[in-house]
Amino acid sequence: MKNRQKLFIAAVTLLLLAGGGWFLYASGFFQAAVSLDSLRAYIDRFAPYSHLAFFLVQLLSVVLAPIPSNITAAAGGVLFGTWPAFLLTFAAVASGSLLTFSLARALGRDFADRIVSKGLSERYQDVLRAKAPIFLVLAFLFPFFPDDILCILAGLTTLSLRRFAAIVLLARPWGLLFACALGGSTLSLPPWVMVPIGLAGLAVFLLGMKYGDKIEEILLQRLKEHKPGNAEQDEKI
């Protein structure tokens, strides 16, 4: 019975993904994704339903398209302003992240192999198995990692859905907000500022990968030491 349910979910999932992929292709999304201006024009074509179209495109791109969400987020910032674009983008990206994680968890390696190339899978699978929480936090914070692919691969690990959802909610918004702010002209930084920021981010990532387990252990120990029960005892003393 479980095998039949799994096959049914897989069939429905593949049909939905195929339909979503056809929509993106037929509507010209992949052709428009070559530049920020063409993406903006693509989304604006769906007026007066541009907000809904933007949300759906962001959701589908998380699952199907190998295009960073930050690019479409910047286009949304140009069209809708920083905060509307951010709210739409984050809702779509969070939903898509949880969806791909859940599909990988339910359907297993067969589903992941259809979406993720063997090379990328081999590159990240070991580090996800060993350091999934800290690696996902760092990868979501910095824009040079394939966030959407990591969500699929994380579904193949022992990481719980609840913990994965917490990581997505806490770590994924900041890069998206930055991109929406750039697109909405709320934030404008010259290249001589962006380069040091990128180098600093890389340094933080490398330090996090080396000392992440120790940092996590220290934080957990501190939290255990400051449980409500312990605090009440301290007050009595």
PDB file of N, CA and C in Angstrom, residues 118-215:
ATOM      1  N   LYS A 118      24.358  14.690 -10.674  1.00  0.00           N
ATOM      2  CA  LYS A 118      25.179  13.794  -9.862  1.00  0.00           C
ATOM      3  C   LYS A 118      26.371  14.538  -9.265  1.00  0.00           C
ATOM      4  N   GLY A 119      26.964  15.436 -10.036  1.00  0.00           N
ATOM      5  CA  GLY A 119      28.124  16.181  -9.553  1.00  0.00           C
ATOM      6  C   GLY A 119      27.796  17.052  -8.347  1.00  0.00           C
ATOM      7  N   LEU A 120      26.674  17.795  -8.425  1.00  0.00           N
ATOM      8  CA  LEU A 120      26.276  18.643  -7.308  1.00  0.00           C
ATOM      9  C   LEU A 120      25.888  17.812  -6.095  1.00  0.00           C
ATOM     10  N   SER A 121      25.219  16.707  -6.355  1.00  0.00           N
ATOM     11  CA  SER A 121      24.817  15.832  -5.255  1.00  0.00           C
ATOM     12  C   SER A 121      26.033  15.309  -4.505  1.00  0.00           C
ATOM     13  N   GLU A 122      27.041  14.862  -5.229  1.00  0.00           N
ATOM     14  CA  GLU A 122      28.250  14.333  -4.595  1.00  0.00           C
ATOM     15  C   GLU A 122      29.022  15.440  -3.868  1.00  0.00           C
ATOM     16  N   ARG A 123      28.958  16.656  -4.382  1.00  0.00           N
ATOM     17  CA  ARG A 123      29.717  17.754  -3.790  1.00  0.00           C
ATOM     18  C   ARG A 123      29.173  18.144  -2.427  1.00  0.00           C
ATOM     19  N   TYR A 124      27.837  18.129  -2.279  1.00  0.00           N
ATOM     20  CA  TYR A 124      27.232  18.652  -1.060  1.00  0.00           C
ATOM     21  C   TYR A 124      26.665  17.595  -0.124  1.00  0.00           C
ATOM     22  N   GLN A 125      26.428  16.373  -0.599  1.00  0.00           N
ATOM     23  CA  GLN A 125      25.729  15.396   0.219  1.00  0.00           C
ATOM     24  C   GLN A 125      26.504  15.048   1.491  1.00  0.00           C
ATOM     25  N   ASP A 126      27.809  14.871   1.393  1.00  0.00           N
ATOM     26  CA  ASP A 126      28.599  14.480   2.564  1.00  0.00           C
ATOM     27  C   ASP A 126      28.586  15.562   3.638  1.00  0.00           C
ATOM     28  N   VAL A 127      28.773  16.808   3.220  1.00  0.00           N
ATOM     29  CA  VAL A 127      28.804  17.887   4.210  1.00  0.00           C
ATOM     30  C   VAL A 127      27.428  18.103   4.820  1.00  0.00           C
ATOM     31  N   LEU A 128      26.361  17.855   4.065  1.00  0.00           N
ATOM     32  CA  LEU A 128      25.018  17.970   4.618  1.00  0.00           C
ATOM     33  C   LEU A 128      24.749  16.880   5.643  1.00  0.00           C
ATOM     34  N   ARG A 129      25.218  15.681   5.360  1.00  0.00           N
ATOM     35  CA  ARG A 129      25.035  14.594   6.327  1.00  0.00           C
ATOM     36  C   ARG A 129      25.790  14.878   7.624  1.00  0.00           C
ATOM     37  N   ALA A 130      26.966  15.480   7.508  1.00  0.00           N
ATOM     38  CA  ALA A 130      27.801  15.700   8.687  1.00  0.00           C
ATOM     39  C   ALA A 130      27.433  16.982   9.438  1.00  0.00           C
ATOM     40  N   LYS A 131      27.129  18.058   8.678  1.00  0.00           N
ATOM     41  CA  LYS A 131      26.916  19.365   9.310  1.00  0.00           C
ATOM     42  C   LYS A 131      25.731  20.090   8.686  1.00  0.00           C
ATOM     43  N   ALA A 132      24.612  19.418   8.552  1.00  0.00           N
ATOM     44  CA  ALA A 132      23.468  20.002   7.851  1.00  0.00           C
ATOM     45  C   ALA A 132      23.001  21.333   8.441  1.00  0.00           C
ATOM     46  N   PRO A 133      22.759  21.451   9.747  1.00  0.00           N
ATOM     47  CA  PRO A 133      22.213  22.718  10.264  1.00  0.00           C
ATOM     48  C   PRO A 133      23.126  23.911  10.018  1.00  0.00           C
ATOM     49  N   ILE A 134      24.392  23.803  10.441  1.00  0.00           N
ATOM     50  CA  ILE A 134      25.293  24.947  10.315  1.00  0.00           C
ATOM     51  C   ILE A 134      25.597  25.238   8.851  1.00  0.00           C
ATOM     52  N   PHE A 135      25.720  24.210   8.025  1.00  0.00           N
ATOM     53  CA  PHE A 135      26.008  24.429   6.613  1.00  0.00           C
ATOM     54  C   PHE A 135      24.835  25.121   5.916  1.00  0.00           C
ATOM     55  N   LEU A 136      23.615  24.697   6.212  1.00  0.00           N
ATOM     56  CA  LEU A 136      22.441  25.311   5.580  1.00  0.00           C
ATOM     57  C   LEU A 136      22.301  26.772   5.996  1.00  0.00           C
ATOM     58  N   VAL A 137      22.537  27.065   7.265  1.00  0.00           N
ATOM     59  CA  VAL A 137      22.457  28.456   7.722  1.00  0.00           C
ATOM     60  C   VAL A 137      23.447  29.323   6.949  1.00  0.00           C
ATOM     61  N   LEU A 138      24.684  28.876   6.856  1.00  0.00           N
ATOM     62  CA  LEU A 138      25.707  29.649   6.155  1.00  0.00           C
ATOM     63  C   LEU A 138      25.421  29.737   4.660  1.00  0.00           C
ATOM     64  N   ALA A 139      24.969  28.624   4.068  1.00  0.00           N
ATOM     65  CA  ALA A 139      24.685  28.623   2.635  1.00  0.00           C
ATOM     66  C   ALA A 139      23.521  29.544   2.301  1.00  0.00           C
ATOM     67  N   PHE A 140      22.501  29.592   3.161  1.00  0.00           N
ATOM     68  CA  PHE A 140      21.357  30.473   2.920  1.00  0.00           C
ATOM     69  C   PHE A 140      21.726  31.944   3.106  1.00  0.00           C
ATOM     70  N   LEU A 141      22.706  32.204   3.948  1.00  0.00           N
ATOM     71  CA  LEU A 141      23.085  33.591   4.211  1.00  0.00           C
ATOM     72  C   LEU A 141      23.910  34.199   3.086  1.00  0.00           C
ATOM     73  N   PHE A 142      24.640  33.346   2.334  1.00  0.00           N
ATOM     74  CA  PHE A 142      25.524  33.858   1.302  1.00  0.00           C
ATOM     75  C   PHE A 142      25.029  33.439  -0.076  1.00  0.00           C
ATOM     76  N   PRO A 143      25.121  34.342  -1.063  1.00  0.00           N
ATOM     77  CA  PRO A 143      24.443  34.144  -2.349  1.00  0.00           C
ATOM     78  C   PRO A 143      25.143  33.232  -3.346  1.00  0.00           C
ATOM     79  N   PHE A 144      26.299  32.660  -2.997  1.00  0.00           N
ATOM     80  CA  PHE A 144      27.030  31.884  -4.004  1.00  0.00           C
ATOM     81  C   PHE A 144      26.803  30.384  -3.873  1.00  0.00           C
ATOM     82  N   PHE A 145      25.752  29.968  -3.173  1.00  0.00           N
ATOM     83  CA  PHE A 145      25.426  28.552  -3.054  1.00  0.00           C
ATOM     84  C   PHE A 145      24.067  28.277  -3.710  1.00  0.00           C
ATOM     85  N   PRO A 146      23.887  27.063  -4.257  1.00  0.00           N
ATOM     86  CA  PRO A 146      22.601  26.707  -4.887  1.00  0.00           C
ATOM     87  C   PRO A 146      21.553  26.353  -3.820  1.00  0.00           C
ATOM     88  N   ASP A 147      20.933  27.390  -3.251  1.00  0.00           N
ATOM     89  CA  ASP A 147      20.034  27.201  -2.109  1.00  0.00           C
ATOM     90  C   ASP A 147      18.930  26.180  -2.378  1.00  0.00           C
ATOM     91  N   ASP A 148      18.301  26.295  -3.546  1.00  0.00           N
ATOM     92  CA  ASP A 148      17.156  25.434  -3.850  1.00  0.00           C
ATOM     93  C   ASP A 148      17.571  23.968  -3.968  1.00  0.00           C
ATOM     94  N   ILE A 149      18.731  23.726  -4.537  1.00  0.00           N
ATOM     95  CA  ILE A 149      19.245  22.354  -4.649  1.00  0.00           C
ATOM     96  C   ILE A 149      19.596  21.807  -3.271  1.00  0.00           C
ATOM     97  N   LEU A 150      20.124  22.652  -2.405  1.00  0.00           N
ATOM     98  CA  LEU A 150      20.450  22.211  -1.054  1.00  0.00           C
ATOM     99  C   LEU A 150      19.199  21.823  -0.271  1.00  0.00           C
ATOM    100  N   CYS A 151      18.077  22.464  -0.559  1.00  0.00           N
ATOM    101  CA  CYS A 151      16.824  22.087   0.103  1.00  0.00           C
ATOM    102  C   CYS A 151      16.428  20.654  -0.261  1.00  0.00           C
ATOM    103  N   ILE A 152      16.618  20.295  -1.523  1.00  0.00           N
ATOM    104  CA  ILE A 152      16.306  18.930  -1.958  1.00  0.00           C
ATOM    105  C   ILE A 152      17.248  17.937  -1.286  1.00  0.00           C
ATOM    106  N   LEU A 153      18.539  18.223  -1.309  1.00  0.00           N
ATOM    107  CA  LEU A 153      19.511  17.304  -0.721  1.00  0.00           C
ATOM    108  C   LEU A 153      19.336  17.192   0.788  1.00  0.00           C
ATOM    109  N   ALA A 154      18.909  18.286   1.434  1.00  0.00           N
ATOM    110  CA  ALA A 154      18.670  18.230   2.881  1.00  0.00           C
ATOM    111  C   ALA A 154      17.540  17.269   3.219  1.00  0.00           C
ATOM    112  N   GLY A 155      16.573  17.117   2.284  1.00  0.00           N
ATOM    113  CA  GLY A 155      15.479  16.187   2.511  1.00  0.00           C
ATOM    114  C   GLY A 155      15.921  14.735   2.549  1.00  0.00           C
ATOM    115  N   LEU A 156      17.119  14.448   2.056  1.00  0.00           N
ATOM    116  CA  LEU A 156      17.650  13.084   2.067  1.00  0.00           C
ATOM    117  C   LEU A 156      18.439  12.786   3.335  1.00  0.00           C
ATOM    118  N   THR A 157      18.608  13.782   4.190  1.00  0.00           N
ATOM    119  CA  THR A 157      19.347  13.592   5.439  1.00  0.00           C
ATOM    120  C   THR A 157      18.381  13.289   6.575  1.00  0.00           C
ATOM    121  N   THR A 158      18.910  13.186   7.779  1.00  0.00           N
ATOM    122  CA  THR A 158      18.080  12.924   8.960  1.00  0.00           C
ATOM    123  C   THR A 158      17.566  14.207   9.598  1.00  0.00           C
ATOM    124  N   LEU A 159      17.845  15.355   9.004  1.00  0.00           N
ATOM    125  CA  LEU A 159      17.382  16.636   9.539  1.00  0.00           C
ATOM    126  C   LEU A 159      15.852  16.663   9.571  1.00  0.00           C
ATOM    127  N   SER A 160      15.269  17.041  10.706  1.00  0.00           N
ATOM    128  CA  SER A 160      13.817  17.055  10.832  1.00  0.00           C
ATOM    129  C   SER A 160      13.208  18.225  10.058  1.00  0.00           C
ATOM    130  N   LEU A 161      11.957  18.065   9.644  1.00  0.00           N
ATOM    131  CA  LEU A 161      11.252  19.128   8.918  1.00  0.00           C
ATOM    132  C   LEU A 161      11.123  20.375   9.780  1.00  0.00           C
ATOM    133  N   ARG A 162      10.862  20.198  11.073  1.00  0.00           N
ATOM    134  CA  ARG A 162      10.702  21.350  11.968  1.00  0.00           C
ATOM    135  C   ARG A 162      11.995  22.160  12.041  1.00  0.00           C
ATOM    136  N   ARG A 163      13.111  21.476  12.181  1.00  0.00           N
ATOM    137  CA  ARG A 163      14.387  22.182  12.274  1.00  0.00           C
ATOM    138  C   ARG A 163      14.746  22.831  10.945  1.00  0.00           C
ATOM    139  N   PHE A 164      14.455  22.142   9.845  1.00  0.00           N
ATOM    140  CA  PHE A 164      14.717  22.722   8.529  1.00  0.00           C
ATOM    141  C   PHE A 164      13.877  23.981   8.329  1.00  0.00           C
ATOM    142  N   ALA A 165      12.589  23.924   8.729  1.00  0.00           N
ATOM    143  CA  ALA A 165      11.715  25.092   8.592  1.00  0.00           C
ATOM    144  C   ALA A 165      12.255  26.271   9.398  1.00  0.00           C
ATOM    145  N   ALA A 166      12.757  26.005  10.602  1.00  0.00           N
ATOM    146  CA  ALA A 166      13.322  27.080  11.427  1.00  0.00           C
ATOM    147  C   ALA A 166      14.540  27.704  10.752  1.00  0.00           C
ATOM    148  N   ILE A 167      15.381  26.868  10.133  1.00  0.00           N
ATOM    149  CA  ILE A 167      16.565  27.376   9.435  1.00  0.00           C
ATOM    150  C   ILE A 167      16.145  28.252   8.257  1.00  0.00           C
ATOM    151  N   VAL A 168      15.151  27.799   7.493  1.00  0.00           N
ATOM    152  CA  VAL A 168      14.667  28.574   6.346  1.00  0.00           C
ATOM    153  C   VAL A 168      14.123  29.926   6.801  1.00  0.00           C
ATOM    154  N   LEU A 169      13.302  29.928   7.848  1.00  0.00           N
ATOM    155  CA  LEU A 169      12.668  31.164   8.310  1.00  0.00           C
ATOM    156  C   LEU A 169      13.679  32.153   8.885  1.00  0.00           C
ATOM    157  N   LEU A 170      14.740  31.628   9.487  1.00  0.00           N
ATOM    158  CA  LEU A 170      15.712  32.510  10.129  1.00  0.00           C
ATOM    159  C   LEU A 170      16.841  32.949   9.190  1.00  0.00           C
ATOM    160  N   ALA A 171      17.212  32.092   8.234  1.00  0.00           N
ATOM    161  CA  ALA A 171      18.406  32.371   7.435  1.00  0.00           C
ATOM    162  C   ALA A 171      18.123  32.841   6.007  1.00  0.00           C
ATOM    163  N   ARG A 172      17.018  32.424   5.414  1.00  0.00           N
ATOM    164  CA  ARG A 172      16.795  32.762   4.007  1.00  0.00           C
ATOM    165  C   ARG A 172      16.317  34.193   3.744  1.00  0.00           C
ATOM    166  N   PRO A 173      15.666  34.882   4.696  1.00  0.00           N
ATOM    167  CA  PRO A 173      15.114  36.201   4.343  1.00  0.00           C
ATOM    168  C   PRO A 173      16.135  37.256   3.985  1.00  0.00           C
ATOM    169  N   TRP A 174      17.350  37.191   4.549  1.00  0.00           N
ATOM    170  CA  TRP A 174      18.236  38.353   4.491  1.00  0.00           C
ATOM    171  C   TRP A 174      18.791  38.610   3.090  1.00  0.00           C
ATOM    172  N   GLY A 175      19.202  37.575   2.393  1.00  0.00           N
ATOM    173  CA  GLY A 175      19.660  37.774   1.025  1.00  0.00           C
ATOM    174  C   GLY A 175      18.544  38.253   0.117  1.00  0.00           C
ATOM    175  N   LEU A 176      17.325  37.739   0.338  1.00  0.00           N
ATOM    176  CA  LEU A 176      16.172  38.164  -0.463  1.00  0.00           C
ATOM    177  C   LEU A 176      15.828  39.619  -0.176  1.00  0.00           C
ATOM    178  N   LEU A 177      15.884  40.018   1.087  1.00  0.00           N
ATOM    179  CA  LEU A 177      15.604  41.408   1.439  1.00  0.00           C
ATOM    180  C   LEU A 177      16.641  42.336   0.819  1.00  0.00           C
ATOM    181  N   PHE A 178      17.899  41.918   0.832  1.00  0.00           N
ATOM    182  CA  PHE A 178      18.968  42.705   0.227  1.00  0.00           C
ATOM    183  C   PHE A 178      18.716  42.901  -1.266  1.00  0.00           C
ATOM    184  N   ALA A 179      18.325  41.800  -1.960  1.00  0.00           N
ATOM    185  CA  ALA A 179      18.065  41.885  -3.400  1.00  0.00           C
ATOM    186  C   ALA A 179      16.859  42.775  -3.692  1.00  0.00           C
ATOM    187  N   CYS A 180      15.796  42.641  -2.899  1.00  0.00           N
ATOM    188  CA  CYS A 180      14.606  43.478  -3.104  1.00  0.00           C
ATOM    189  C   CYS A 180      14.921  44.945  -2.844  1.00  0.00           C
ATOM    190  N   ALA A 181      15.776  45.213  -1.844  1.00  0.00           N
ATOM    191  CA  ALA A 181      16.164  46.591  -1.543  1.00  0.00           C
ATOM    192  C   ALA A 181      16.985  47.195  -2.676  1.00  0.00           C
ATOM    193  N   LEU A 182      17.862  46.388  -3.278  1.00  0.00           N
ATOM    194  CA  LEU A 182      18.624  46.865  -4.429  1.00  0.00           C
ATOM    195  C   LEU A 182      17.699  47.174  -5.597  1.00  0.00           C
ATOM    196  N   GLY A 183      16.768  46.259  -5.878  1.00  0.00           N
ATOM    197  CA  GLY A 183      15.836  46.478  -6.978  1.00  0.00           C
ATOM    198  C   GLY A 183      14.910  47.649  -6.742  1.00  0.00           C
ATOM    199  N   GLY A 184      14.509  47.835  -5.471  1.00  0.00           N
ATOM    200  CA  GLY A 184      13.605  48.933  -5.145  1.00  0.00           C
ATOM    201  C   GLY A 184      14.309  50.243  -4.877  1.00  0.00           C
ATOM    202  N   SER A 185      15.622  50.293  -5.106  1.00  0.00           N
ATOM    203  CA  SER A 185      16.437  51.502  -4.922  1.00  0.00           C
ATOM    204  C   SER A 185      16.476  51.973  -3.479  1.00  0.00           C
ATOM    205  N   THR A 186      16.074  51.091  -2.550  1.00  0.00           N
ATOM    206  CA  THR A 186      16.199  51.434  -1.135  1.00  0.00           C
ATOM    207  C   THR A 186      17.650  51.367  -0.699  1.00  0.00           C
ATOM    208  N   LEU A 187      18.416  50.484  -1.370  1.00  0.00           N
ATOM    209  CA  LEU A 187      19.821  50.300  -1.006  1.00  0.00           C
ATOM    210  C   LEU A 187      20.665  50.374  -2.263  1.00  0.00           C
ATOM    211  N   SER A 188      21.703  51.148  -2.217  1.00  0.00           N
ATOM    212  CA  SER A 188      22.606  51.274  -3.359  1.00  0.00           C
ATOM    213  C   SER A 188      24.043  51.326  -2.847  1.00  0.00           C
ATOM    214  N   LEU A 189      24.828  50.318  -3.235  1.00  0.00           N
ATOM    215  CA  LEU A 189      26.215  50.238  -2.770  1.00  0.00           C
ATOM    216  C   LEU A 189      27.159  50.194  -3.958  1.00  0.00           C
ATOM    217  N   PRO A 190      28.260  50.953  -3.919  1.00  0.00           N
ATOM    218  CA  PRO A 190      29.243  50.920  -5.007  1.00  0.00           C
ATOM    219  C   PRO A 190      30.053  49.636  -4.968  1.00  0.00           C
ATOM    220  N   PRO A 191      30.702  49.272  -6.087  1.00  0.00           N
ATOM    221  CA  PRO A 191      31.493  48.026  -6.122  1.00  0.00           C
ATOM    222  C   PRO A 191      32.590  47.967  -5.070  1.00  0.00           C
ATOM    223  N   TRP A 192      33.210  49.118  -4.750  1.00  0.00           N
ATOM    224  CA  TRP A 192      34.301  49.090  -3.777  1.00  0.00           C
ATOM    225  C   TRP A 192      33.803  48.759  -2.374  1.00  0.00           C
ATOM    226  N   VAL A 193      32.491  48.853  -2.150  1.00  0.00           N
ATOM    227  CA  VAL A 193      31.910  48.423  -0.881  1.00  0.00           C
ATOM    228  C   VAL A 193      31.470  46.969  -0.954  1.00  0.00           C
ATOM    229  N   MET A 194      30.931  46.572  -2.120  1.00  0.00           N
ATOM    230  CA  MET A 194      30.422  45.210  -2.279  1.00  0.00           C
ATOM    231  C   MET A 194      31.531  44.169  -2.191  1.00  0.00           C
ATOM    232  N   VAL A 195      32.711  44.461  -2.754  1.00  0.00           N
ATOM    233  CA  VAL A 195      33.806  43.480  -2.755  1.00  0.00           C
ATOM    234  C   VAL A 195      34.253  43.133  -1.339  1.00  0.00           C
ATOM    235  N   PRO A 196      34.533  44.118  -0.465  1.00  0.00           N
ATOM    236  CA  PRO A 196      34.904  43.752   0.914  1.00  0.00           C
ATOM    237  C   PRO A 196      33.807  42.982   1.642  1.00  0.00           C
ATOM    238  N   ILE A 197      32.539  43.328   1.374  1.00  0.00           N
ATOM    239  CA  ILE A 197      31.435  42.605   2.006  1.00  0.00           C
ATOM    240  C   ILE A 197      31.448  41.143   1.578  1.00  0.00           C
ATOM    241  N   GLY A 198      31.690  40.906   0.272  1.00  0.00           N
ATOM    242  CA  GLY A 198      31.742  39.531  -0.223  1.00  0.00           C
ATOM    243  C   GLY A 198      32.897  38.752   0.381  1.00  0.00           C
ATOM    244  N   LEU A 199      34.079  39.395   0.488  1.00  0.00           N
ATOM    245  CA  LEU A 199      35.239  38.728   1.081  1.00  0.00           C
ATOM    246  C   LEU A 199      35.014  38.437   2.563  1.00  0.00           C
ATOM    247  N   ALA A 200      34.392  39.364   3.252  1.00  0.00           N
ATOM    248  CA  ALA A 200      34.088  39.146   4.663  1.00  0.00           C
ATOM    249  C   ALA A 200      33.101  37.997   4.828  1.00  0.00           C
ATOM    250  N   GLY A 201      32.128  37.936   3.923  1.00  0.00           N
ATOM    251  CA  GLY A 201      31.164  36.839   3.975  1.00  0.00           C
ATOM    252  C   GLY A 201      31.828  35.493   3.752  1.00  0.00           C
ATOM    253  N   LEU A 202      32.772  35.437   2.805  1.00  0.00           N
ATOM    254  CA  LEU A 202      33.491  34.190   2.547  1.00  0.00           C
ATOM    255  C   LEU A 202      34.309  33.775   3.762  1.00  0.00           C
ATOM    256  N   ALA A 203      34.954  34.743   4.418  1.00  0.00           N
ATOM    257  CA  ALA A 203      35.740  34.431   5.612  1.00  0.00           C
ATOM    258  C   ALA A 203      34.864  33.888   6.727  1.00  0.00           C
ATOM    259  N   VAL A 204      33.705  34.497   6.905  1.00  0.00           N
ATOM    260  CA  VAL A 204      32.771  34.023   7.933  1.00  0.00           C
ATOM    261  C   VAL A 204      32.297  32.607   7.616  1.00  0.00           C
ATOM    262  N   PHE A 205      32.046  32.340   6.333  1.00  0.00           N
ATOM    263  CA  PHE A 205      31.603  30.999   5.937  1.00  0.00           C
ATOM    264  C   PHE A 205      32.664  29.958   6.257  1.00  0.00           C
ATOM    265  N   LEU A 206      33.915  30.227   5.898  1.00  0.00           N
ATOM    266  CA  LEU A 206      34.983  29.265   6.140  1.00  0.00           C
ATOM    267  C   LEU A 206      35.200  29.033   7.634  1.00  0.00           C
ATOM    268  N   LEU A 207      35.128  30.098   8.423  1.00  0.00           N
ATOM    269  CA  LEU A 207      35.265  29.943   9.869  1.00  0.00           C
ATOM    270  C   LEU A 207      34.096  29.159  10.443  1.00  0.00           C
ATOM    271  N   GLY A 208      32.921  29.401   9.890  1.00  0.00           N
ATOM    272  CA  GLY A 208      31.742  28.672  10.358  1.00  0.00           C
ATOM    273  C   GLY A 208      31.822  27.195  10.060  1.00  0.00           C
ATOM    274  N   MET A 209      32.347  26.848   8.871  1.00  0.00           N
ATOM    275  CA  MET A 209      32.498  25.439   8.518  1.00  0.00           C
ATOM    276  C   MET A 209      33.520  24.747   9.421  1.00  0.00           C
ATOM    277  N   LYS A 210      34.557  25.471   9.854  1.00  0.00           N
ATOM    278  CA  LYS A 210      35.603  24.864  10.669  1.00  0.00           C
ATOM    279  C   LYS A 210      35.201  24.767  12.135  1.00  0.00           C
ATOM    280  N   TYR A 211      34.550  25.822  12.646  1.00  0.00           N
ATOM    281  CA  TYR A 211      34.245  25.861  14.071  1.00  0.00           C
ATOM    282  C   TYR A 211      32.741  25.817  14.357  1.00  0.00           C
ATOM    283  N   GLY A 212      31.940  25.519  13.321  1.00  0.00           N
ATOM    284  CA  GLY A 212      30.490  25.546  13.489  1.00  0.00           C
ATOM    285  C   GLY A 212      29.981  24.591  14.555  1.00  0.00           C
ATOM    286  N   ASP A 213      30.518  23.370  14.577  1.00  0.00           N
ATOM    287  CA  ASP A 213      30.069  22.389  15.564  1.00  0.00           C
ATOM    288  C   ASP A 213      30.350  22.866  16.984  1.00  0.00           C
ATOM    289  N   LYS A 214      31.546  23.434  17.208  1.00  0.00           N
ATOM    290  CA  LYS A 214      31.900  23.911  18.543  1.00  0.00           C
ATOM    291  C   LYS A 214      31.005  25.077  18.960  1.00  0.00           C
ATOM    292  N   ILE A 215      30.753  25.977  18.008  1.00  0.00           N
ATOM    293  CA  ILE A 215      29.893  27.125  18.303  1.00  0.00           C
ATOM    294  C   ILE A 215      28.483  26.650  18.648  1.00  0.00           C
TER     295      ILE A 215
END
